[in-house]
């Protein structure tokens, strides 16, 4: 599981700054809203708008509680900064195969991996 980036700044993020996902749940017979930065939170509603409104209320409460307790608050994805550097571990066999592919294509290993990752997301 990924580590959650947090902040202890005096001005906490607002609920509108977080990343939400709303989908239909057959099991619950309702729309379920989740927030990426708070993976344990969810709320439901009889429409997408209601579910989103409810999860934002929950996020507001959680932010207030965390701030009041001096606990770190997750940083919204939109405010996070990424260096573009990633230390990746892989098996020796995969490393060897990728290095050979890069050599055959006449590109660096970094370029090969970047290209493959970019195309895998399409």
C-alpha positions as semicolon CSV with decimal commas, in nm:
position;residue;x (nm);y (nm);z (nm)
1;X;0,000;0,000;0,000
2;X;0,126;0,348;-0,084
3;X;0,224;0,585;0,190
4;X;-0,008;0,882;0,226
5;X;0,166;1,220;0,196
6;X;0,059;1,443;0,486
7;X;0,097;1,797;0,610
8;X;0,086;1,962;0,952
9;X;0,040;2,315;0,817
10;X;-0,174;2,554;1,019
11;X;-0,414;2,602;0,727
12;X;-0,551;2,262;0,640
13;X;-0,667;2,180;0,288
14;X;-1,037;2,224;0,208
15;X;-1,253;1,926;0,120
16;X;-1,301;2,063;-0,235
17;X;-0,929;2,014;-0,302
18;X;-0,937;1,634;-0,271
19;X;-0,990;1,370;-0,543
20;X;-1,327;1,194;-0,536
21;X;-1,471;0,890;-0,709
22;X;-1,844;0,809;-0,716
23;X;-1,990;0,484;-0,844
24;X;-2,301;0,271;-0,819
25;X;-2,307;-0,021;-0,573
26;X;-2,556;-0,299;-0,648
27;X;-2,487;-0,448;-0,306
28;X;-2,575;-0,125;-0,125
29;X;-2,836;-0,012;-0,380
30;X;-2,682;0,334;-0,361
31;X;-2,408;0,552;-0,503
32;X;-2,085;0,521;-0,305
33;X;-1,839;0,810;-0,290
34;X;-1,475;0,770;-0,191
35;X;-1,182;1,008;-0,158
36;X;-0,841;0,892;-0,283
37;X;-0,639;1,073;-0,017
38;X;-0,846;0,916;0,266
39;X;-0,880;0,550;0,153
40;X;-1,077;0,442;0,461
41;X;-1,358;0,695;0,407
42;X;-1,679;0,637;0,211
43;X;-2,030;0,779;0,200
44;X;-2,345;0,686;0,012
45;X;-2,639;0,866;-0,144
46;X;-2,938;0,809;-0,370
47;X;-2,765;1,009;-0,647
48;X;-2,407;1,083;-0,745
49;X;-2,448;1,442;-0,628
50;X;-2,583;1,333;-0,288
51;X;-2,304;1,080;-0,237
52;X;-2,043;1,342;-0,327
53;X;-2,203;1,596;-0,094
54;X;-2,199;1,340;0,190
55;X;-1,835;1,237;0,146
56;X;-1,731;1,603;0,143
57;X;-1,910;1,650;0,476
58;X;-1,721;1,351;0,616
59;X;-1,389;1,486;0,485
60;X;-1,462;1,827;0,643
61;X;-1,521;1,658;0,980
62;X;-1,208;1,443;0,953
63;X;-0,991;1,742;0,857
64;X;-1,123;1,942;1,154
65;X;-1,062;1,649;1,391
66;X;-0,709;1,585;1,263
67;X;-0,623;1,954;1,281
68;X;-0,764;1,989;1,633
69;X;-0,559;1,690;1,749
70;X;-0,242;1,818;1,582
71;X;-0,237;1,513;1,355
72;X;-0,113;1,528;0,995
73;X;-0,372;1,586;0,721
74;X;-0,326;1,419;0,379
75;X;-0,207;1,657;0,108
76;X;-0,449;1,670;-0,190
77;X;-0,305;1,508;-0,504
78;X;-0,344;1,838;-0,690
79;X;-0,101;2,005;-0,448
80;X;0,161;1,731;-0,445
81;X;0,484;1,783;-0,632
82;X;0,669;1,503;-0,805
83;X;1,040;1,512;-0,887
84;X;1,018;1,279;-1,185
85;X;1,267;1,046;-1,018
86;X;1,167;0,696;-0,912
87;X;1,380;0,425;-0,754
88;X;1,240;0,101;-0,894
89;X;1,326;-0,250;-0,779
90;X;1,275;-0,547;-1,010
91;X;1,398;-0,901;-1,053
92;X;1,741;-0,954;-1,205
93;X;1,582;-1,140;-1,495
94;X;1,343;-0,854;-1,578
95;X;1,630;-0,604;-1,550
96;X;1,837;-0,816;-1,791
97;X;1,550;-0,848;-2,043
98;X;1,478;-0,475;-2,035
99;X;1,847;-0,389;-2,073
100;X;1,871;-0,621;-2,376
101;X;1,556;-0,470;-2,532
102;X;1,693;-0,119;-2,479
103;X;2,024;-0,214;-2,639
104;X;1,848;-0,373;-2,939
105;X;1,636;-0,059;-2,985
106;X;1,935;0,171;-2,943
107;X;1,785;0,363;-2,650
108;X;1,872;0,399;-2,285
109;X;1,710;0,171;-2,029
110;X;1,541;0,478;-1,879
111;X;1,391;0,577;-2,216
112;X;1,268;0,223;-2,281
113;X;1,094;0,199;-1,941
114;X;0,945;0,550;-1,973
115;X;0,806;0,468;-2,318
116;X;0,655;0,139;-2,205
117;X;0,496;0,299;-1,900
118;X;0,357;0,584;-2,108
119;X;0,197;0,346;-2,358
120;X;0,062;0,111;-2,090
121;X;-0,160;0,389;-1,955
122;X;-0,339;0,453;-2,284
